[in-house]
XYZ file of C-alpha atoms in Angstrom:
224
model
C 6.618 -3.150 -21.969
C 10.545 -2.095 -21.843
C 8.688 1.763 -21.555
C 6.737 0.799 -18.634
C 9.729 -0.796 -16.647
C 11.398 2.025 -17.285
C 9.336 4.425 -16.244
C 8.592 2.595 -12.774
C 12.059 2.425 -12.414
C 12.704 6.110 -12.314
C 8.920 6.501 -9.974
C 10.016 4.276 -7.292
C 13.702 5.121 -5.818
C 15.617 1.996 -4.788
C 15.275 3.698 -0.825
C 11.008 3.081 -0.351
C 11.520 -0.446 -2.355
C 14.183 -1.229 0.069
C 12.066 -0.411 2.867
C 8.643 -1.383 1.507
C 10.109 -4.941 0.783
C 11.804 -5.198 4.447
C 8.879 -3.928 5.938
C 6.878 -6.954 4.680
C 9.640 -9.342 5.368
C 9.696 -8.233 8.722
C 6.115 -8.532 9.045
C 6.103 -12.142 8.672
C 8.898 -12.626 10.883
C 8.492 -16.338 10.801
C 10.850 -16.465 7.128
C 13.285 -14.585 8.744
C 13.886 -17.094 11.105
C 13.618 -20.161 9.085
C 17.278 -19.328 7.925
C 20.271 -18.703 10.563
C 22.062 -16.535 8.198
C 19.147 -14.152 7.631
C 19.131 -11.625 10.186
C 16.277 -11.599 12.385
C 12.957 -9.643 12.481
C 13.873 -7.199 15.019
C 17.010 -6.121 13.307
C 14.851 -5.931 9.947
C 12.830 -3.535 12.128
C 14.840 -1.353 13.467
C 16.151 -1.023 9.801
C 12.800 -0.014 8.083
C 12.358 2.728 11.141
C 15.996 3.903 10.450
C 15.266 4.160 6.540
C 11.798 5.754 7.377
C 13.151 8.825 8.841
C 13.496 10.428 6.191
C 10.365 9.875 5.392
C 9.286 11.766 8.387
C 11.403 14.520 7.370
C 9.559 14.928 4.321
C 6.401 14.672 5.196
C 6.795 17.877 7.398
C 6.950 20.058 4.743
C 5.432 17.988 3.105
C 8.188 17.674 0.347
C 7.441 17.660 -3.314
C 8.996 14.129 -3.638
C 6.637 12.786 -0.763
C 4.597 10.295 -1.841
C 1.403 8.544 -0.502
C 2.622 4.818 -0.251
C 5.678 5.736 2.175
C 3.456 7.150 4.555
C 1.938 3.838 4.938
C 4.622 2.135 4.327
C 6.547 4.270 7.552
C 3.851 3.938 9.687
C 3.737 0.397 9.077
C 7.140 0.128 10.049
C 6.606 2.260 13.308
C 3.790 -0.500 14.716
C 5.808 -3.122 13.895
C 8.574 -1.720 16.256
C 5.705 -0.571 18.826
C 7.364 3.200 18.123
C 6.465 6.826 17.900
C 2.619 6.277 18.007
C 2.419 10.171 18.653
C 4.084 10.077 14.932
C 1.257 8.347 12.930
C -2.143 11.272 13.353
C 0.817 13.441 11.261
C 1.328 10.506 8.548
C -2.111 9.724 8.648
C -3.072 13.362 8.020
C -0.975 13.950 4.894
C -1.978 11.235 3.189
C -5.699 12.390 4.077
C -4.458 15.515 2.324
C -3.367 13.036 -1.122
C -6.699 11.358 -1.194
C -9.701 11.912 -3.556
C -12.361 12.964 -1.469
C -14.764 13.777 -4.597
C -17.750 11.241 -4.781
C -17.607 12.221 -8.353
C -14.321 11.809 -9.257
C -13.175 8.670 -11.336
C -10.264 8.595 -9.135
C -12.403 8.628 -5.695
C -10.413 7.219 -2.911
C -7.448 6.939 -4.873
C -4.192 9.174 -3.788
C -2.139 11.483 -5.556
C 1.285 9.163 -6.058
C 3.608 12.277 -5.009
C 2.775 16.030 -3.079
C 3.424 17.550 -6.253
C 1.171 16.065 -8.252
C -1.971 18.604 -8.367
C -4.047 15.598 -8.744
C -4.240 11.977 -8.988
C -1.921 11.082 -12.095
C -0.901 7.398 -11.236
C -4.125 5.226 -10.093
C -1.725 2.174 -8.913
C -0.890 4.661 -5.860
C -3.950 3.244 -4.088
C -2.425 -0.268 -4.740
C 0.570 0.395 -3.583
C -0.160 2.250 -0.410
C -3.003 0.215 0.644
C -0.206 -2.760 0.971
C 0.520 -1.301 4.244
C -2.438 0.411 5.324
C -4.477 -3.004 5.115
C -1.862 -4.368 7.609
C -1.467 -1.579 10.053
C -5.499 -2.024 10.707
C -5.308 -6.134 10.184
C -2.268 -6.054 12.282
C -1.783 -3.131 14.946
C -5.611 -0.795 14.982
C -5.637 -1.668 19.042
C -2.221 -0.108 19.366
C -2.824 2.630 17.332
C -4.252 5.960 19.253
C -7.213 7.956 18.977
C -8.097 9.696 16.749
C -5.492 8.376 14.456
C -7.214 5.240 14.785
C -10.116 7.196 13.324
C -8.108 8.970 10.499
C -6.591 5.471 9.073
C -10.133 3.833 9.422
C -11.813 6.442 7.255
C -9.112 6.675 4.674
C -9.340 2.837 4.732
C -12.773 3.412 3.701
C -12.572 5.454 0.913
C -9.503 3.851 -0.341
C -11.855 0.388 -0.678
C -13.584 2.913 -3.222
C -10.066 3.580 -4.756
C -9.527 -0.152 -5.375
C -13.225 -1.171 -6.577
C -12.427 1.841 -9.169
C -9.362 1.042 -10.306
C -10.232 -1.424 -12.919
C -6.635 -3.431 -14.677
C -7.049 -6.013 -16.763
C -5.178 -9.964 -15.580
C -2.230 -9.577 -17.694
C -1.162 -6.451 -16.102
C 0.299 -8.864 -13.538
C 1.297 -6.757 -10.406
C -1.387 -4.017 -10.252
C -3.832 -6.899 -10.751
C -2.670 -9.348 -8.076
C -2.379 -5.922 -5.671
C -5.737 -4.932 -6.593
C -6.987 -8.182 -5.605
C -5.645 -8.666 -2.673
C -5.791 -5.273 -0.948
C -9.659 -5.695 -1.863
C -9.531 -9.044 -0.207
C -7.953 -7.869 2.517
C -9.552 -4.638 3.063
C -12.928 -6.490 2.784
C -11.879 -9.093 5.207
C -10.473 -6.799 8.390
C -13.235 -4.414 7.739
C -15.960 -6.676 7.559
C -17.189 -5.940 4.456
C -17.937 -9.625 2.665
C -19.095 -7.908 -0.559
C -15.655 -6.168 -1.039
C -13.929 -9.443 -0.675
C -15.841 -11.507 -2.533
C -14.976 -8.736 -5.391
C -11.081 -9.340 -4.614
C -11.633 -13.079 -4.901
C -13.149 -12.570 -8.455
C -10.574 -10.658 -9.670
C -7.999 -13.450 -8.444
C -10.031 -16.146 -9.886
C -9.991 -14.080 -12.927
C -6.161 -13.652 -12.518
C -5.695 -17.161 -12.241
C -7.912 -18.224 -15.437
C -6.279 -16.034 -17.487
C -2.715 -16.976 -16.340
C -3.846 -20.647 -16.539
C -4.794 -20.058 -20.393
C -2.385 -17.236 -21.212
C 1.140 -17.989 -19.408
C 2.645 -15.224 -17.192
C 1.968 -11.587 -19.128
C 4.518 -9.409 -17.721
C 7.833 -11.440 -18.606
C 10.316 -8.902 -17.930
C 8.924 -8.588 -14.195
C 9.533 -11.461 -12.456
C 9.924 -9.407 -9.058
C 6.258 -9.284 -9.069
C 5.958 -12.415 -7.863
């Protein structure tokens, strides 16, 4: 256990946390306000789009440190500020570039985690980046242009592949709740009933096990 915190630790830099976890804050704007002191959604924002531009920087290139869930995570941040749609067919395309394409492939749909990898090495990276690709179509696929529009929707597709591939077991408690609900999700804004009702059984199964086993992953309680 101490290994694995470790090592996800060193793979995701305090910078796309920061902004992944604003991002989602800022999505649901409605907790921001539900405390004076908090600042509000808008200023949350404008925040995540400041912190993204590096990511925009580095996905010119792209850089070797790029990696597939801060594209989403970016463009996310973008709609929510109704900004730079001329910016997303670029994000959109890289992360194209870090998907498994093979029908073959264990990994199909999944992403590479970072442009250097030469292949898919971590299979959460599907997890992870689908957390804000299955709210930029939920949330903001009207304001998004053609084709870019068309790009996310077919990456969307194969990354529901991704997730129904990427099998965890219930007491690996983040990856399994994210797996569950990016397959609810996914299944739900893309109409696909049958990919939902997948993500539901893995919750249920979540939930049975937790119910009979306690809380697995004791030294994470950010997962929650």
């Amino acid at each position: 256990m101490a290994a694995r915190v470790k090592h996800a630790a060193q793979r995701w830099p305090t910078a796309n946390l920061l902004l992944a976890a604003v991002v989602m804050v800022a999505a649901f704007s409605n907790l921001a306000r539900a405390d004076p002191a908090r600042p509000d959604a808008a200023e949350m924002i404008a925040g995540a789009v400041k912190a993204g531009e590096r990511t925009w920087q580095n996905a010119q290139g792209p850089a070797a440190s790029l990696t597939s869930r801060e594209l989403f995570t970016y463009a996310l941040a973008l709609a929510e500020a109704r900004e730079h749609p001329e910016r997303l067919q670029h994000l959109f395309d890289v992360a194209a570039r870090m998907q498994d394409r093979n029908p073959k492939s264990r990994n199909y749909g999944n992403f590479r985690w970072s442009w250097s990898h030469p292949e898919v090495m971590d299979r959460n990276a599907v997890e992870f980046s689908m957390q804000g690709g299955a709210l930029l179509w939920m949330r903001h696929r009207d304001w998004i242009p053609e084709p870019a529009r068309a790009t996310l929707r077919e990456i969307l597709d194969f990354a529901v592949q991704g997730c129904l591939q990427h099998g965890v077991g219930p007491a690996y408690t983040n990856i399994a709740l994210m797996n569950a609900e990016n397959l609810i999700l996914l299944g739900e804004t893309l109409e696909r009933p049958e990919v939902a009702e997948e993500g539901y059984r893995r919750f249920d199964r979540f939930i049975m096990h937790t119910y009979d086993e306690g809380i697995s992953e004791y030294a994470s309680p950010c997962y929650y």
